Amino acid sequence: MTDTTTQERVSQRVPLWRDVVVLKWVTQIVLLFVVLSVMWFLASQAGDNLRARNINTDFDFLERPVDIQISEGIDTHPDTGGRALWAAMVNTLRLSIAGIFFATVLGVIVGLARLSDNWLVRRIATSWVEVLRNVPLLVQMIFYYSAMTAAFPRLGLETGPINGWLHVSNKGISMPRVHIADGFYQWMVVVLVGVVAAYFVRRHRQRIQDVTGANTSPILWAVGTIGLFGLIGLFVHPVFSWLGSVFSAVADLLDSLPVAVPQLLFSAIAVGGATVWIRRFVSDHRSARGHLSLTDDDWFRIAFVAVASLVVVFLVVRWSGLSAWTLNSGRDLFEVLADKFNVDGAARPFDAMRPDIVQPGKFPNYGKNGLTMSVGFASVFFAVVFYTSAFIGENVRGGILAVPKGQTEAAKAVGLRRGQILRHVVLPQALRVILPPTGNQYLNLTKNTSLAVAVGMSDMVQVGTTVFNQTGRTLPVVAIWMLFYLSCSLTISVVVNWFNVRMRLVER
Amino acid sequence: MTDTTAAEPTGGQTRDLSGARDMIVCEDVSKWYGDFQALDGVSATIKEQEVVVVLGPSGSGKSTWIRCINRLEIHQEGRIVVDDVELTNDLRNIEKVRSEVGMVFQQFNLFPHLNILDNVTLAPIWVRKKPRAEAEAQGMALLERVGIPEQAQKYPGQLSGGQQQRVAIARALAMEPRIMLFDEPTSALDPEMIKEVLDVMKTLALSGMTMMVVTHEMGFAKEVADRLIFMEGGQIVEQNTTELFFSNPTEERTKLFLSQIL
Amino acid sequence: MSELSSHTGNITVPYTPPPETPKLSPREWVKENLFSSPFNSALTVVTTIILLAVFRGFLSFIFNPVRQWDSTATNMQLFMTRAYPDEQYIRVWFCVAVLLTLTGVSMAVWQAGSTVPVAGLGRKLLATGALLALLALLAPFSASATVQWLAAALAVAAIGEAIRRFAGRGESERTVSSLTVLVVTLAGLVTSLWVVPYGHHSYIAKRVPRVLAEPGTVALTTKLPWTIMLLIVVAAYFAGRLMRNRLPTNPTRATLLMLWLLAPFFLTYLVLRDPDFDMGHVLSTDLPIFAAYAVGGAVLLSWLTRPSTGETGRVVAVLILVAGFCTFLTPMRQVVRLDMLLLATFALAAPTFAGGPRARRRYIFGWLGVLGVMSWLITSINTPSTVTVPGGFFIGGFSITLFIAFIALVISFPLGIALALARTSSMPIFRQLATGFIEVVRGIPLITVLIFFSIMVPLFLPRGMHLGEVAAVAIGYVLFSSAYLAENVRGGLQSITRGQHEAAEAVGMTTAQKTVFIVLPQALRVSIPPLVGHCIGVFKETSLLAIIGVFDILYIGRIVIPGQTEFMGSTRENVLFVSVIYWIFAYQMSKASQRLERRTGLGER
């Protein structure tokens, strides 16, 4: 509407206060101003109050020692705040990923059971959904927690050596597990090579299939290739130990670079990216006859990209610490990698171990050999899995019901069997309906793991709360929380969207 | 530039509109959607009380054009002047033009959550600020005029397509417009309902309303229109009085179109 | 709580019940539904065994003699209202009575309830009898108890069978209103309070042991009020029926809705809190401010709503808005600022929503009403309470759950609609701001928001201003709920076709008029199912209050009662009770929403 050539042809001038375009933009800018000033007001108030109470808002607590005990995970006695949050993050991620997997499995079962021919199974599934959906997750979680703490026996050294595969006590549930050993990283390189090889194998088989029409099962071949490489890698992985020196060379290079290099690099990326984007955007919106038509949105986007790139440049130049930090952490990363590859040639990639019990201080506890989940972890895990399975079950049921009956009948008419109908006709169509709300449930599950704070399991929120109680850095911890959970949400939505787009393509 | 001597006998009536004032003036109107040009230098003048039918294959820009006249779409080049008010970004002009120009849509677009009478009286009450009683009296009169006073308390979903379209006409008339635009008013109707809508439109034309109608109803065009405009590819290919248009089209594309449609 | 469903703009699709399936004989039914194939038979057998085992385990948990169900029964008052003083308890009953009166009247005015076949009821009772018999056989009862339970089961089943016989078949099938069933059930429950020896529990703080549990029926202070409440709700229902027949429908419904909205504020602030108004201050400060705004605002609005005022009016309205924001630059009473902003909102909307003289008058009365309610609320919030309760905040337990859920929903509703409109707006800055807010809030867990607000809100306030923890947390709930609500409403907004927008524009409506009269009514109707889901979600999420240490029902059930010396370690019993309470409410809401969907035909496509 703000067109390039309209203005000179308009005979009567429009007064500014009656021009809709002007009014529209003035309203928006005023609102932006109001929002920004409210935020500024709140921020300055908070700043004053924080200063008055002598509270800091910097991130140095990440490097400082804290006194936190973490219920389980990679590090139960972290020495710094950063390490504590890191261990907590790993716990949250473990919980979320395991939860998503099991909730999906259980949810599909529940959804199918709700559509079963068997009256009893149908009723049980319905009750499952109606009960679990309508009781708050937190209440369920606390109930499981108190039930488990009351029911599980006390753990003691006198329980004797554990011969069983599974061990249950008030300290949690312990299972045998496979450890990553020293040779693992070299082995991973072999597997990566296998992935690349698998890509080519798959393409090759696919080509044969396209040409001859015979079923060459390309995916199976690809998976087989990766498996083969993994197997061979168990024996030949030391051949990649030379990578260690490469990594340490890179680390040395990064160490010797001046700060200006990443600064220049970041600025160039920001400005160059913005320029390329704007030029492409404008040329996309130019008609064959050279007429440029841009809406308000388009102008906003262009302005936003330009301003954003300038802000990035400003930040990079002004805050040289960022560039120095990038260099340092890059160097650290490569040093760690070099260290990982610098191992004894006979090291195995994996170790399998059974649960054990140790008594470092007054009380016995499970050692590091087994895969142990504390009672807190177990209660959060079961609660989120059961709770989410009810919702996913409803999604599955809705998705299957959304497939028109005619589809099944048509498939029957061309002679497909029941299983084939489900696999080739119903599920592909139902998945399109099931996937978006189920993705939402995955997001909810990840966020819901934060309720673990109520049962003392050390997740992101619980450890974060302890950290800011000890250090007084509330705002930085909240910022870390937001960053973490937003990236989780973003990751999940990207993955779900990717699947969704693929489903749409399959449909066509 | 344009042929405005529409003094031919149309449908049994003779009208001399040469002295009438210009109601709608379009000069060189162009519009693009992205890089697709929907209107390409459209120029035409419509006189007061004139009935103009716009013809053309689908995608020829006829709907876009009449929607520009109501500023539902915004033209990017050229001038549109409606009843001496130029359509610009001026808030006051937009408000004025909207209340002077009534529009009837292909899909009726009645408000499904309001009953028929409320559909008709909503705009007079809130836009024209009429007292409710007065607006309702006027609304009932209009419903009577389009022949469905007994449906006043029903909801749009309970009415047939033809009835809905007549309500839509009443709704537009309730704002007491000086110009009525019809965007394919009968295209979404079953054949047996087309006549009832066309009849309402005919009476409206006879009452002296300035009308611009996009339609494929050739019978209606022959009977009621003072002038026909044929569009293709966003341009006006030919415009002429009804009689001359059908009997003696000058352009090849018009002839082709007429041979396909008649 | 955020499953969006995309409905098209279909509004009134008449609901047609599915055709009756032919009745099967029990044997055919069992064969059809349980043993139709070998796989099915195996499934039936396996699930039956598992089900019986689970049921037995559950029963031996419930009926285990070591269970301290006493702890739940004794602390019922604590669960519901926390430590509200006994001598003031009549206030609580008054609140319940008001809400029940409203419920009864509303049920009559909205014609709630449906007719249900009597035979179906009989079948339900029969099934209940069978379940009771199963329970009697599986639970770890003594022989005499088993016999008693079995007798009860038989009695219920016999009543069910009698009702089924009585109901008749086919054409002459008897039906009964579901409300009658409800009232009979409730009456039965209330009567049982007088008859059945549930046990007489009292908690006496000054005695050791503090809990007095005697056999017999419940205390008079429990059974008498509940009997009165039942009578009140029945009376209210009949009063509502009279009103339905005599009063015009729409104004009555609007008034009732207003009462529903105002009642919780009125009850919490005037009844439960009993503010001790400082009349001198009220007369010298609050009333003059109110009067000034009332008179000035009324004059201004009557000028603004005149059609001849035109654009000058808009300029004046904008100036008032600017003045409203400027008041934040200088120190003054908070009431003055808020009233100014309210006036600016009314002034901005005035040219759009004022029609003829009657509409103008109504608009001005609307201003006076809103201003009055707001002034009264601010005054009573700022006034100290005469009801002194330990811990400061005057409600707790289940009532704080309901209170927070209500506040969160009522305040986030307009906020969510505004966010949804902004997100679907054609103005890029509006849209980006709204999208940013919604996506950030939806991306983080509620508990982090609550922790953030309970800690940070005191820091955001200017010095000298205080806000209780509950209020700070309520802000967190409101913001969180509004982001989700906005997404639900957005689904509805997107279902409005472009034609509706164009038709509204073509008859000359402004954007505001189009939104209020055309777009929102349709969009909200489409969003009813997800919005009810949202209500259930917010209700369930109030349980998170327990984590930040507010004395809500879960906190009492998990921490407070198991901490009492008499009831050490009774967590499981009380948490189970809490989950039953939550379940009953949430399940009823979801059932109601399903009924609503069927009635409006929204679920049908």
PDB file of N, CA, C and O in Angstrom, chain A residues 133-139 387, chain C residues 1 397-406 408-409 446 477 481 531-545 552-554 578-590:
ATOM      1  N   ARG A 133      -6.141 -38.019  33.013  1.00  0.00           N
ATOM      2  CA  ARG A 133      -6.216 -36.698  32.419  1.00  0.00           C
ATOM      3  C   ARG A 133      -6.759 -35.665  33.397  1.00  0.00           C
ATOM      4  O   ARG A 133      -6.467 -34.493  33.302  1.00  0.00           O
ATOM      5  N   ASN A 134      -7.615 -36.113  34.313  1.00  0.00           N
ATOM      6  CA  ASN A 134      -8.337 -35.168  35.147  1.00  0.00           C
ATOM      7  C   ASN A 134      -7.777 -35.022  36.557  1.00  0.00           C
ATOM      8  O   ASN A 134      -8.399 -34.395  37.391  1.00  0.00           O
ATOM      9  N   VAL A 135      -6.639 -35.633  36.806  1.00  0.00           N
ATOM     10  CA  VAL A 135      -5.981 -35.403  38.093  1.00  0.00           C
ATOM     11  C   VAL A 135      -4.696 -34.648  37.795  1.00  0.00           C
ATOM     12  O   VAL A 135      -3.962 -35.028  36.892  1.00  0.00           O
ATOM     13  N   PRO A 136      -4.426 -33.562  38.526  1.00  0.00           N
ATOM     14  CA  PRO A 136      -3.215 -32.791  38.230  1.00  0.00           C
ATOM     15  C   PRO A 136      -1.970 -33.657  38.272  1.00  0.00           C
ATOM     16  O   PRO A 136      -1.855 -34.543  39.134  1.00  0.00           O
ATOM     17  N   LEU A 137      -1.075 -33.390  37.359  1.00  0.00           N
ATOM     18  CA  LEU A 137       0.160 -34.162  37.266  1.00  0.00           C
ATOM     19  C   LEU A 137       0.923 -34.132  38.580  1.00  0.00           C
ATOM     20  O   LEU A 137       1.454 -35.150  39.031  1.00  0.00           O
ATOM     21  N   LEU A 138       0.967 -32.972  39.199  1.00  0.00           N
ATOM     22  CA  LEU A 138       1.743 -32.833  40.425  1.00  0.00           C
ATOM     23  C   LEU A 138       1.180 -33.744  41.518  1.00  0.00           C
ATOM     24  O   LEU A 138       1.935 -34.386  42.258  1.00  0.00           O
ATOM     25  N   VAL A 139      -0.145 -33.821  41.601  1.00  0.00           N
ATOM     26  CA  VAL A 139      -0.766 -34.664  42.621  1.00  0.00           C
ATOM     27  C   VAL A 139      -0.405 -36.128  42.366  1.00  0.00           C
ATOM     28  O   VAL A 139      -0.042 -36.875  43.283  1.00  0.00           O
ATOM     29  N   TYR A 387       0.644 -39.691  32.550  1.00  0.00           N
ATOM     30  CA  TYR A 387      -0.177 -38.505  32.276  1.00  0.00           C
ATOM     31  C   TYR A 387      -0.184 -38.209  30.776  1.00  0.00           C
ATOM     32  O   TYR A 387      -1.226 -38.045  30.157  1.00  0.00           O
TER      33      TYR A 387
ATOM     34  N   MET C   1      -3.491 -29.015  27.350  1.00  0.00           N
ATOM     35  CA  MET C   1      -4.465 -27.959  27.481  1.00  0.00           C
ATOM     36  C   MET C   1      -4.450 -27.063  26.273  1.00  0.00           C
ATOM     37  O   MET C   1      -5.103 -26.049  26.224  1.00  0.00           O
ATOM     38  N   GLY C 397      -6.423 -23.677  51.443  1.00  0.00           N
ATOM     39  CA  GLY C 397      -7.042 -24.951  51.118  1.00  0.00           C
ATOM     40  C   GLY C 397      -7.690 -24.919  49.756  1.00  0.00           C
ATOM     41  O   GLY C 397      -7.212 -24.260  48.833  1.00  0.00           O
ATOM     42  N   PHE C 398      -8.805 -25.635  49.643  1.00  0.00           N
ATOM     43  CA  PHE C 398      -9.445 -25.738  48.334  1.00  0.00           C
ATOM     44  C   PHE C 398      -9.971 -24.388  47.875  1.00  0.00           C
ATOM     45  O   PHE C 398     -10.028 -24.103  46.681  1.00  0.00           O
ATOM     46  N   SER C 399     -10.341 -23.512  48.824  1.00  0.00           N
ATOM     47  CA  SER C 399     -10.882 -22.223  48.385  1.00  0.00           C
ATOM     48  C   SER C 399      -9.828 -21.383  47.688  1.00  0.00           C
ATOM     49  O   SER C 399     -10.151 -20.614  46.774  1.00  0.00           O
ATOM     50  N   ILE C 400      -8.566 -21.517  48.082  1.00  0.00           N
ATOM     51  CA  ILE C 400      -7.562 -20.714  47.363  1.00  0.00           C
ATOM     52  C   ILE C 400      -7.339 -21.294  45.974  1.00  0.00           C
ATOM     53  O   ILE C 400      -7.078 -20.568  45.013  1.00  0.00           O
ATOM     54  N   THR C 401      -7.501 -22.603  45.849  1.00  0.00           N
ATOM     55  CA  THR C 401      -7.419 -23.219  44.521  1.00  0.00           C
ATOM     56  C   THR C 401      -8.466 -22.598  43.592  1.00  0.00           C
ATOM     57  O   THR C 401      -8.158 -22.147  42.494  1.00  0.00           O
ATOM     58  N   LEU C 402      -9.720 -22.571  44.084  1.00  0.00           N
ATOM     59  CA  LEU C 402     -10.791 -22.010  43.260  1.00  0.00           C
ATOM     60  C   LEU C 402     -10.557 -20.519  43.008  1.00  0.00           C
ATOM     61  O   LEU C 402     -10.756 -20.027  41.897  1.00  0.00           O
ATOM     62  N   PHE C 403     -10.107 -19.816  44.058  1.00  0.00           N
ATOM     63  CA  PHE C 403      -9.911 -18.376  43.937  1.00  0.00           C
ATOM     64  C   PHE C 403      -8.865 -18.058  42.869  1.00  0.00           C
ATOM     65  O   PHE C 403      -9.089 -17.248  41.970  1.00  0.00           O
ATOM     66  N   ILE C 404      -7.714 -18.719  42.956  1.00  0.00           N
ATOM     67  CA  ILE C 404      -6.648 -18.438  41.988  1.00  0.00           C
ATOM     68  C   ILE C 404      -7.100 -18.827  40.579  1.00  0.00           C
ATOM     69  O   ILE C 404      -6.875 -18.100  39.613  1.00  0.00           O
ATOM     70  N   ALA C 405      -7.776 -19.969  40.455  1.00  0.00           N
ATOM     71  CA  ALA C 405      -8.229 -20.382  39.123  1.00  0.00           C
ATOM     72  C   ALA C 405      -9.180 -19.338  38.555  1.00  0.00           C
ATOM     73  O   ALA C 405      -9.065 -18.941  37.380  1.00  0.00           O
ATOM     74  N   PHE C 406     -10.091 -18.851  39.401  1.00  0.00           N
ATOM     75  CA  PHE C 406     -11.058 -17.865  38.928  1.00  0.00           C
ATOM     76  C   PHE C 406     -10.359 -16.571  38.507  1.00  0.00           C
ATOM     77  O   PHE C 406     -10.582 -16.051  37.419  1.00  0.00           O
ATOM     78  N   ALA C 408      -7.265 -16.076  37.695  1.00  0.00           N
ATOM     79  CA  ALA C 408      -6.428 -16.270  36.504  1.00  0.00           C
ATOM     80  C   ALA C 408      -7.287 -16.271  35.251  1.00  0.00           C
ATOM     81  O   ALA C 408      -6.961 -15.621  34.255  1.00  0.00           O
ATOM     82  N   LEU C 409      -8.420 -16.963  35.304  1.00  0.00           N
ATOM     83  CA  LEU C 409      -9.242 -17.070  34.098  1.00  0.00           C
ATOM     84  C   LEU C 409      -9.900 -15.733  33.758  1.00  0.00           C
ATOM     85  O   LEU C 409      -9.869 -15.291  32.614  1.00  0.00           O
ATOM     86  N   LEU C 446       5.467 -23.572  33.738  1.00  0.00           N
ATOM     87  CA  LEU C 446       4.741 -22.679  34.628  1.00  0.00           C
ATOM     88  C   LEU C 446       5.487 -22.461  35.939  1.00  0.00           C
ATOM     89  O   LEU C 446       5.524 -21.349  36.462  1.00  0.00           O
ATOM     90  N   TYR C 477       0.180 -16.564  37.126  1.00  0.00           N
ATOM     91  CA  TYR C 477      -0.871 -17.400  36.543  1.00  0.00           C
ATOM     92  C   TYR C 477      -1.586 -16.676  35.415  1.00  0.00           C
ATOM     93  O   TYR C 477      -1.873 -17.257  34.364  1.00  0.00           O
ATOM     94  N   SER C 481      -1.646 -18.049  31.724  1.00  0.00           N
ATOM     95  CA  SER C 481      -2.929 -18.468  31.162  1.00  0.00           C
ATOM     96  C   SER C 481      -3.275 -17.657  29.919  1.00  0.00           C
ATOM     97  O   SER C 481      -3.806 -18.190  28.944  1.00  0.00           O
ATOM     98  N   LEU C 531     -11.497 -23.743  24.947  1.00  0.00           N
ATOM     99  CA  LEU C 531     -11.476 -22.855  26.105  1.00  0.00           C
ATOM    100  C   LEU C 531     -11.874 -23.595  27.382  1.00  0.00           C
ATOM    101  O   LEU C 531     -11.289 -23.351  28.440  1.00  0.00           O
ATOM    102  N   VAL C 532     -12.854 -24.501  27.276  1.00  0.00           N
ATOM    103  CA  VAL C 532     -13.203 -25.287  28.468  1.00  0.00           C
ATOM    104  C   VAL C 532     -12.006 -26.153  28.865  1.00  0.00           C
ATOM    105  O   VAL C 532     -11.670 -26.271  30.045  1.00  0.00           O
ATOM    106  N   GLY C 533     -11.354 -26.723  27.859  1.00  0.00           N
ATOM    107  CA  GLY C 533     -10.142 -27.492  28.139  1.00  0.00           C
ATOM    108  C   GLY C 533      -9.119 -26.642  28.863  1.00  0.00           C
ATOM    109  O   GLY C 533      -8.461 -27.090  29.809  1.00  0.00           O
ATOM    110  N   HIS C 534      -9.025 -25.388  28.439  1.00  0.00           N
ATOM    111  CA  HIS C 534      -8.085 -24.468  29.073  1.00  0.00           C
ATOM    112  C   HIS C 534      -8.468 -24.234  30.531  1.00  0.00           C
ATOM    113  O   HIS C 534      -7.601 -24.201  31.411  1.00  0.00           O
ATOM    114  N   CYS C 535      -9.785 -24.078  30.791  1.00  0.00           N
ATOM    115  CA  CYS C 535     -10.238 -23.868  32.171  1.00  0.00           C
ATOM    116  C   CYS C 535      -9.822 -25.049  33.039  1.00  0.00           C
ATOM    117  O   CYS C 535      -9.308 -24.870  34.147  1.00  0.00           O
ATOM    118  N   ILE C 536     -10.039 -26.260  32.518  1.00  0.00           N
ATOM    119  CA  ILE C 536      -9.657 -27.453  33.280  1.00  0.00           C
ATOM    120  C   ILE C 536      -8.153 -27.423  33.547  1.00  0.00           C
ATOM    121  O   ILE C 536      -7.693 -27.709  34.652  1.00  0.00           O
ATOM    122  N   GLY C 537      -7.401 -27.047  32.505  1.00  0.00           N
ATOM    123  CA  GLY C 537      -5.947 -26.989  32.652  1.00  0.00           C
ATOM    124  C   GLY C 537      -5.533 -26.037  33.760  1.00  0.00           C
ATOM    125  O   GLY C 537      -4.718 -26.382  34.619  1.00  0.00           O
ATOM    126  N   VAL C 538      -6.102 -24.837  33.763  1.00  0.00           N
ATOM    127  CA  VAL C 538      -5.737 -23.852  34.787  1.00  0.00           C
ATOM    128  C   VAL C 538      -6.117 -24.375  36.168  1.00  0.00           C
ATOM    129  O   VAL C 538      -5.346 -24.264  37.126  1.00  0.00           O
ATOM    130  N   PHE C 539      -7.306 -24.980  36.241  1.00  0.00           N
ATOM    131  CA  PHE C 539      -7.754 -25.533  37.524  1.00  0.00           C
ATOM    132  C   PHE C 539      -6.746 -26.560  38.039  1.00  0.00           C
ATOM    133  O   PHE C 539      -6.347 -26.544  39.204  1.00  0.00           O
ATOM    134  N   LYS C 540      -6.302 -27.449  37.155  1.00  0.00           N
ATOM    135  CA  LYS C 540      -5.352 -28.465  37.587  1.00  0.00           C
ATOM    136  C   LYS C 540      -4.012 -27.835  37.969  1.00  0.00           C
ATOM    137  O   LYS C 540      -3.346 -28.270  38.892  1.00  0.00           O
ATOM    138  N   GLU C 541      -3.642 -26.788  37.221  1.00  0.00           N
ATOM    139  CA  GLU C 541      -2.321 -26.214  37.473  1.00  0.00           C
ATOM    140  C   GLU C 541      -2.246 -25.413  38.761  1.00  0.00           C
ATOM    141  O   GLU C 541      -1.153 -25.063  39.209  1.00  0.00           O
ATOM    142  N   THR C 542      -3.411 -25.122  39.363  1.00  0.00           N
ATOM    143  CA  THR C 542      -3.327 -24.429  40.650  1.00  0.00           C
ATOM    144  C   THR C 542      -2.608 -25.285  41.681  1.00  0.00           C
ATOM    145  O   THR C 542      -2.153 -24.770  42.690  1.00  0.00           O
ATOM    146  N   SER C 543      -2.497 -26.608  41.422  1.00  0.00           N
ATOM    147  CA  SER C 543      -1.797 -27.456  42.379  1.00  0.00           C
ATOM    148  C   SER C 543      -0.337 -27.039  42.529  1.00  0.00           C
ATOM    149  O   SER C 543       0.285 -27.348  43.534  1.00  0.00           O
ATOM    150  N   LEU C 544       0.191 -26.317  41.541  1.00  0.00           N
ATOM    151  CA  LEU C 544       1.588 -25.900  41.629  1.00  0.00           C
ATOM    152  C   LEU C 544       1.833 -24.898  42.748  1.00  0.00           C
ATOM    153  O   LEU C 544       2.977 -24.635  43.115  1.00  0.00           O
ATOM    154  N   LEU C 545       0.730 -24.332  43.265  1.00  0.00           N
ATOM    155  CA  LEU C 545       0.882 -23.412  44.394  1.00  0.00           C
ATOM    156  C   LEU C 545       1.626 -24.084  45.532  1.00  0.00           C
ATOM    157  O   LEU C 545       2.365 -23.435  46.273  1.00  0.00           O
ATOM    158  N   ASP C 552      -2.241 -24.378  49.713  1.00  0.00           N
ATOM    159  CA  ASP C 552      -3.386 -24.839  48.938  1.00  0.00           C
ATOM    160  C   ASP C 552      -3.735 -26.257  49.378  1.00  0.00           C
ATOM    161  O   ASP C 552      -3.112 -26.818  50.288  1.00  0.00           O
ATOM    162  N   ILE C 553      -4.716 -26.846  48.732  1.00  0.00           N
ATOM    163  CA  ILE C 553      -5.221 -28.133  49.208  1.00  0.00           C
ATOM    164  C   ILE C 553      -4.143 -29.220  49.158  1.00  0.00           C
ATOM    165  O   ILE C 553      -4.024 -30.056  50.054  1.00  0.00           O
ATOM    166  N   LEU C 554      -3.302 -29.153  48.127  1.00  0.00           N
ATOM    167  CA  LEU C 554      -2.265 -30.181  48.008  1.00  0.00           C
ATOM    168  C   LEU C 554      -1.216 -30.028  49.104  1.00  0.00           C
ATOM    169  O   LEU C 554      -0.765 -31.006  49.690  1.00  0.00           O
ATOM    170  N   VAL C 578      -6.963 -35.721  47.939  1.00  0.00           N
ATOM    171  CA  VAL C 578      -6.825 -34.507  47.122  1.00  0.00           C
ATOM    172  C   VAL C 578      -7.031 -34.835  45.654  1.00  0.00           C
ATOM    173  O   VAL C 578      -7.732 -34.119  44.924  1.00  0.00           O
ATOM    174  N   SER C 579      -6.460 -35.966  45.216  1.00  0.00           N
ATOM    175  CA  SER C 579      -6.619 -36.273  43.789  1.00  0.00           C
ATOM    176  C   SER C 579      -8.067 -36.591  43.465  1.00  0.00           C
ATOM    177  O   SER C 579      -8.534 -36.254  42.376  1.00  0.00           O
ATOM    178  N   VAL C 580      -8.787 -37.210  44.416  1.00  0.00           N
ATOM    179  CA  VAL C 580     -10.208 -37.467  44.155  1.00  0.00           C
ATOM    180  C   VAL C 580     -10.974 -36.153  44.007  1.00  0.00           C
ATOM    181  O   VAL C 580     -11.773 -35.988  43.090  1.00  0.00           O
ATOM    182  N   ILE C 581     -10.677 -35.198  44.895  1.00  0.00           N
ATOM    183  CA  ILE C 581     -11.345 -33.888  44.799  1.00  0.00           C
ATOM    184  C   ILE C 581     -11.074 -33.257  43.434  1.00  0.00           C
ATOM    185  O   ILE C 581     -11.986 -32.834  42.713  1.00  0.00           O
ATOM    186  N   TYR C 582      -9.790 -33.200  43.048  1.00  0.00           N
ATOM    187  CA  TYR C 582      -9.443 -32.611  41.756  1.00  0.00           C
ATOM    188  C   TYR C 582     -10.151 -33.355  40.630  1.00  0.00           C
ATOM    189  O   TYR C 582     -10.671 -32.768  39.695  1.00  0.00           O
ATOM    190  N   TRP C 583     -10.138 -34.681  40.748  1.00  0.00           N
ATOM    191  CA  TRP C 583     -10.703 -35.488  39.660  1.00  0.00           C
ATOM    192  C   TRP C 583     -12.185 -35.190  39.493  1.00  0.00           C
ATOM    193  O   TRP C 583     -12.663 -34.995  38.372  1.00  0.00           O
ATOM    194  N   ILE C 584     -12.917 -35.134  40.620  1.00  0.00           N
ATOM    195  CA  ILE C 584     -14.361 -34.911  40.502  1.00  0.00           C
ATOM    196  C   ILE C 584     -14.627 -33.610  39.741  1.00  0.00           C
ATOM    197  O   ILE C 584     -15.390 -33.579  38.780  1.00  0.00           O
ATOM    198  N   PHE C 585     -13.937 -32.543  40.143  1.00  0.00           N
ATOM    199  CA  PHE C 585     -14.210 -31.256  39.506  1.00  0.00           C
ATOM    200  C   PHE C 585     -13.797 -31.267  38.035  1.00  0.00           C
ATOM    201  O   PHE C 585     -14.553 -30.867  37.158  1.00  0.00           O
ATOM    202  N   ALA C 586     -12.577 -31.739  37.764  1.00  0.00           N
ATOM    203  CA  ALA C 586     -12.090 -31.688  36.382  1.00  0.00           C
ATOM    204  C   ALA C 586     -12.929 -32.591  35.477  1.00  0.00           C
ATOM    205  O   ALA C 586     -13.273 -32.224  34.347  1.00  0.00           O
ATOM    206  N   TYR C 587     -13.296 -33.750  36.007  1.00  0.00           N
ATOM    207  CA  TYR C 587     -14.071 -34.687  35.180  1.00  0.00           C
ATOM    208  C   TYR C 587     -15.449 -34.108  34.881  1.00  0.00           C
ATOM    209  O   TYR C 587     -15.934 -34.182  33.752  1.00  0.00           O
ATOM    210  N   GLN C 588     -16.074 -33.500  35.893  1.00  0.00           N
ATOM    211  CA  GLN C 588     -17.389 -32.899  35.643  1.00  0.00           C
ATOM    212  C   GLN C 588     -17.287 -31.802  34.602  1.00  0.00           C
ATOM    213  O   GLN C 588     -18.136 -31.677  33.719  1.00  0.00           O
ATOM    214  N   MET C 589     -16.219 -30.997  34.684  1.00  0.00           N
ATOM    215  CA  MET C 589     -16.062 -29.927  33.695  1.00  0.00           C
ATOM    216  C   MET C 589     -15.909 -30.503  32.293  1.00  0.00           C
ATOM    217  O   MET C 589     -16.502 -30.001  31.342  1.00  0.00           O
ATOM    218  N   SER C 590     -15.116 -31.568  32.179  1.00  0.00           N
ATOM    219  CA  SER C 590     -14.903 -32.095  30.829  1.00  0.00           C
ATOM    220  C   SER C 590     -16.179 -32.743  30.304  1.00  0.00           C
ATOM    221  O   SER C 590     -16.501 -32.636  29.117  1.00  0.00           O
TER     222      SER C 590
END
